[in-house]
PDB file of C-alpha atoms in Angstrom:
ATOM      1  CA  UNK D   1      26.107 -14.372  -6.468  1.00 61.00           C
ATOM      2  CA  UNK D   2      23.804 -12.069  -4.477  1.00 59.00           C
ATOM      3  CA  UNK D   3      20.181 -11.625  -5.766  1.00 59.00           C
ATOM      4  CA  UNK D   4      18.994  -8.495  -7.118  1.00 60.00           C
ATOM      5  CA  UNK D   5      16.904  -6.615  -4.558  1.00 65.00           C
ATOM      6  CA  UNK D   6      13.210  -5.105  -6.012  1.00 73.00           C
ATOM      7  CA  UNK D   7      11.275  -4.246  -3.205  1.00 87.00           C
ATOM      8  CA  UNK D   8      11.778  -1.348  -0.695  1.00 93.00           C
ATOM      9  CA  UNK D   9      14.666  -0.305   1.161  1.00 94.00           C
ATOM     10  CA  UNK D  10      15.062  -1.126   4.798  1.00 95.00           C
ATOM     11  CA  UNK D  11      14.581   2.759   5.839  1.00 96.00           C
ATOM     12  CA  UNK D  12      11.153   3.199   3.435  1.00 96.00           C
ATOM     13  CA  UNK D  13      10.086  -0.334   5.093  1.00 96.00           C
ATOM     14  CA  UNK D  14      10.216   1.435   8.515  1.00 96.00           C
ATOM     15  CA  UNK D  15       8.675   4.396   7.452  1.00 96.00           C
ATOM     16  CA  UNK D  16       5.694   2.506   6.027  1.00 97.00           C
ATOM     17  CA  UNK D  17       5.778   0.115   9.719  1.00 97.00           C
ATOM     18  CA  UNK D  18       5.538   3.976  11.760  1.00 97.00           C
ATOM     19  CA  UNK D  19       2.569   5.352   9.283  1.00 97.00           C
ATOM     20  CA  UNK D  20       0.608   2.416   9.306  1.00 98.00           C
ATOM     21  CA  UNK D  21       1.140   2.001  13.246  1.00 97.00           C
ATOM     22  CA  UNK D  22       2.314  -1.423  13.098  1.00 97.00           C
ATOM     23  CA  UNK D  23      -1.608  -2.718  11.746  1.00 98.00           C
ATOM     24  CA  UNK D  24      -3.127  -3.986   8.671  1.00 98.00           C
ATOM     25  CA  UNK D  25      -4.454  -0.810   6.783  1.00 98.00           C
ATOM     26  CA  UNK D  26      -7.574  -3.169   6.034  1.00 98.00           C
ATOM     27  CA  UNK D  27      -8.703  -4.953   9.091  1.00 98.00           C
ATOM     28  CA  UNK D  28      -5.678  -4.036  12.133  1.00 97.00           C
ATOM     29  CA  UNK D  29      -4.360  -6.978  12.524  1.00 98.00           C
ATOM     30  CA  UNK D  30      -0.873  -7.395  14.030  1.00 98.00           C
ATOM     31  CA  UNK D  31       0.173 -10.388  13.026  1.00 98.00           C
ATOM     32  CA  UNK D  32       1.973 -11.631   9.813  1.00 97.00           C
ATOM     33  CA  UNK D  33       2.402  -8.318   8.310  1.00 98.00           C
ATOM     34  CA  UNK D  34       3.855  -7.910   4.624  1.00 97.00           C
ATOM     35  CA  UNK D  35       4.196  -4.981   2.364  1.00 96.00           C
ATOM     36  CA  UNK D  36       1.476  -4.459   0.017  1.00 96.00           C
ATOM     37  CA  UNK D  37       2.241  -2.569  -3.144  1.00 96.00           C
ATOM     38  CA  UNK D  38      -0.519  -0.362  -4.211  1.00 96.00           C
ATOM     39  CA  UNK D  39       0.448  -0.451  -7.607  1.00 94.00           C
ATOM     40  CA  UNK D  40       1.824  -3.865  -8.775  1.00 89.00           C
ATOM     41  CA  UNK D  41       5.603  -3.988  -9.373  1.00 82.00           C
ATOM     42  CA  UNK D  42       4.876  -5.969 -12.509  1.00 72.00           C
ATOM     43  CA  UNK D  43       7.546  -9.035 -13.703  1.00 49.00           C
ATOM     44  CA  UNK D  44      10.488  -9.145 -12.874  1.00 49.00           C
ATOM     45  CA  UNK D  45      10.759  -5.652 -10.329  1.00 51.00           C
ATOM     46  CA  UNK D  46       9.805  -2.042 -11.088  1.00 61.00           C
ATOM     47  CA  UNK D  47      10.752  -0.210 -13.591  1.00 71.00           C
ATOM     48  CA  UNK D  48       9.652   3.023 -12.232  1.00 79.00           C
ATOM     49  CA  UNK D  49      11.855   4.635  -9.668  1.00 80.00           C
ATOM     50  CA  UNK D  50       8.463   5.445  -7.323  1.00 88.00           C
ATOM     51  CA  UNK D  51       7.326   2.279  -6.808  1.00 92.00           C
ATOM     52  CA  UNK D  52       9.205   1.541  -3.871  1.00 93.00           C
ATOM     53  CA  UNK D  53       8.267   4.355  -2.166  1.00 95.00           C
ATOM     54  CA  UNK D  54       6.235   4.944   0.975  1.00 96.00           C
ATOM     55  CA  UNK D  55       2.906   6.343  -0.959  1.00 96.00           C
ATOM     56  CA  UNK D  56       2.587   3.642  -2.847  1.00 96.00           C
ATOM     57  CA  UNK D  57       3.042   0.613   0.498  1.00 97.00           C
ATOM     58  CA  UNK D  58       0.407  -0.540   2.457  1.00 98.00           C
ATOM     59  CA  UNK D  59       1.168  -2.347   5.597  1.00 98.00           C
ATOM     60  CA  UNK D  60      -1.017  -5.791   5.372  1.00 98.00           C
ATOM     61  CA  UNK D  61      -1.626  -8.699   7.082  1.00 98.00           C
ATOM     62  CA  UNK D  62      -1.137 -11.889   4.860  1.00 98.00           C
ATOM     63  CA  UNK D  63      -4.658 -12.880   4.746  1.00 98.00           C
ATOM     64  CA  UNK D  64      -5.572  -8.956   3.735  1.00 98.00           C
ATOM     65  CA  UNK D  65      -2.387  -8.920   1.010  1.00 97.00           C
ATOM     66  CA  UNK D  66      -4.652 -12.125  -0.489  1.00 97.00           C
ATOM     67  CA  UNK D  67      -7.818 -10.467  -0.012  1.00 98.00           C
ATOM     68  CA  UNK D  68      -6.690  -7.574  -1.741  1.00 97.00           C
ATOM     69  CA  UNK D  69      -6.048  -9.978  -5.247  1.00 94.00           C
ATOM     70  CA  UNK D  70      -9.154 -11.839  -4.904  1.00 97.00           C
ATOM     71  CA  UNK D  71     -11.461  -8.947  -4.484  1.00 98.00           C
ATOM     72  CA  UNK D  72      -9.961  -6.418  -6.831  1.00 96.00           C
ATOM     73  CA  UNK D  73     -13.270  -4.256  -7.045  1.00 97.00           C
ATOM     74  CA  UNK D  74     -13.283  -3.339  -3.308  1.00 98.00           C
ATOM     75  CA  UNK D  75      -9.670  -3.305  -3.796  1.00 98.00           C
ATOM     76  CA  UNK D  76      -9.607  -0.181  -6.161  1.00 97.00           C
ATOM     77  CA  UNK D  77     -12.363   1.154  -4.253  1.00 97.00           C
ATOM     78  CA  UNK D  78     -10.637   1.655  -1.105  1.00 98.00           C
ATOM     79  CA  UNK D  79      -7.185   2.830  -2.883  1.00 98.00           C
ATOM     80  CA  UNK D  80      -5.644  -0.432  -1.445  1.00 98.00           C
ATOM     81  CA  UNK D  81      -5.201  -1.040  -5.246  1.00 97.00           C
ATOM     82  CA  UNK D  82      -4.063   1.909  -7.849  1.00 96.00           C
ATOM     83  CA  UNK D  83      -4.901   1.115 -11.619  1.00 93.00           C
ATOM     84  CA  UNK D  84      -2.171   2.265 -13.643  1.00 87.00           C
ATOM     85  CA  UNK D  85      -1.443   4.922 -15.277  1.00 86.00           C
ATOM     86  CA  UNK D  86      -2.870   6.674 -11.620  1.00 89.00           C
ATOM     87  CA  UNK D  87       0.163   7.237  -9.108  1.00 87.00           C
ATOM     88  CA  UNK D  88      -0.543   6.159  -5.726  1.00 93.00           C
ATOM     89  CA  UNK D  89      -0.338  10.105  -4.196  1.00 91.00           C
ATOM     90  CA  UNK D  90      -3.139  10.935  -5.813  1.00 93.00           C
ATOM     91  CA  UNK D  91      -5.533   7.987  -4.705  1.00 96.00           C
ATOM     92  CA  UNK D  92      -6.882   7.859  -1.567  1.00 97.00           C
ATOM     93  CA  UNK D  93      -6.533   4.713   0.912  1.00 97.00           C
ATOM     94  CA  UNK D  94      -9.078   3.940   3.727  1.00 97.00           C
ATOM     95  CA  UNK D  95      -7.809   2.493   6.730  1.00 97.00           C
ATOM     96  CA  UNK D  96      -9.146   0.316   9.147  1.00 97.00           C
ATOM     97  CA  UNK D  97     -10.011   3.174  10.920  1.00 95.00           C
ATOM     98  CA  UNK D  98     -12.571   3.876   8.226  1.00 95.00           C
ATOM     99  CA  UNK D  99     -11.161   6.864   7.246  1.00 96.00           C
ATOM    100  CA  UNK D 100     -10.014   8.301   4.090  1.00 97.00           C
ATOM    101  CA  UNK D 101      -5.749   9.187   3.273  1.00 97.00           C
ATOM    102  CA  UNK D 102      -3.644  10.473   0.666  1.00 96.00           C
ATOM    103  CA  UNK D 103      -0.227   8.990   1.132  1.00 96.00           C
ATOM    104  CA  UNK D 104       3.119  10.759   0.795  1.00 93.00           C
ATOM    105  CA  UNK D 105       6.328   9.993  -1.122  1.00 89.00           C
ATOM    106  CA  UNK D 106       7.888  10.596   2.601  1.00 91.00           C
ATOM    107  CA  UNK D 107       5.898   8.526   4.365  1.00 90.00           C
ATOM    108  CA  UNK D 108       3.294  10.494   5.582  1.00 93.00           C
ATOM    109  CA  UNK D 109      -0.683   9.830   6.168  1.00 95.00           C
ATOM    110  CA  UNK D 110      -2.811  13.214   5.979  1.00 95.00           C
ATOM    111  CA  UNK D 111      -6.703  12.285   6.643  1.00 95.00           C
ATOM    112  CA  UNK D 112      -8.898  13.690   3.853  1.00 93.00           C
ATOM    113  CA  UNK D 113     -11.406  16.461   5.501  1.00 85.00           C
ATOM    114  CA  UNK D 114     -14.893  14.800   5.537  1.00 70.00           C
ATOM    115  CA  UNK D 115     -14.330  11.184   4.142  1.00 51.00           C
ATOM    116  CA  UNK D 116     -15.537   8.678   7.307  1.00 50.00           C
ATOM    117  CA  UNK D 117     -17.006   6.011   6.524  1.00 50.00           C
TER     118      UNK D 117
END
């Protein structure tokens, strides 16, 4: 019997690979990269049809994907964590770049005006 799949499709998987330039939003790493849901897909999958979707995926390394659980106050800070009820397009993200993003459902990254670190 095949297993259920809950995470993203292969095509919004690619999408979030091009946006993120193939880095770790957190530190740029290249190496042992995972998805990183924004908002947590909660037990057992999603329930909500948007949380596969590009704005709320981070690319990560593994070591930043643990990070991001252990340190959960810098975590919401930096959008690389989205309390619920907030959707993900409406949170900003900074990127190792130390700038400031609002994701799209479509997979795009537009800078917010005035928000370097």
């Amino acid at each position: 019997m095949a297993r259920r799949r809950t995470g993203p499709t292969d095509a919004v998987r690619d999408l979030v690979y091009q946006r993120d330039g193939g880095c770790c939003v957190r530190c740029g790493s290249v190496h042992r990269l995972t998805i990183h849901h924004r908002v947590n897909r909660g037990m057992g999958g999603a329930r909500e049809s948007w949380i596969n979707q590009a704005h709320n995926l981070l690319l990560a390394c593994e070591v930043c994907n643990g990070w991001f659980e252990d340190n959960p106050k810098p975590s919401y800070e930096a959008g690389w964590k989205v309390r619920r009820p907030q959707v993900p397009d409406v949170v900003e993200v900074r990127y190792a770049d130390g700038h400031l993003y609002r994701l799209t459902l479509d997979g795009v990254r537009t800078a917010v005006v005035g928000a370097a670190r």
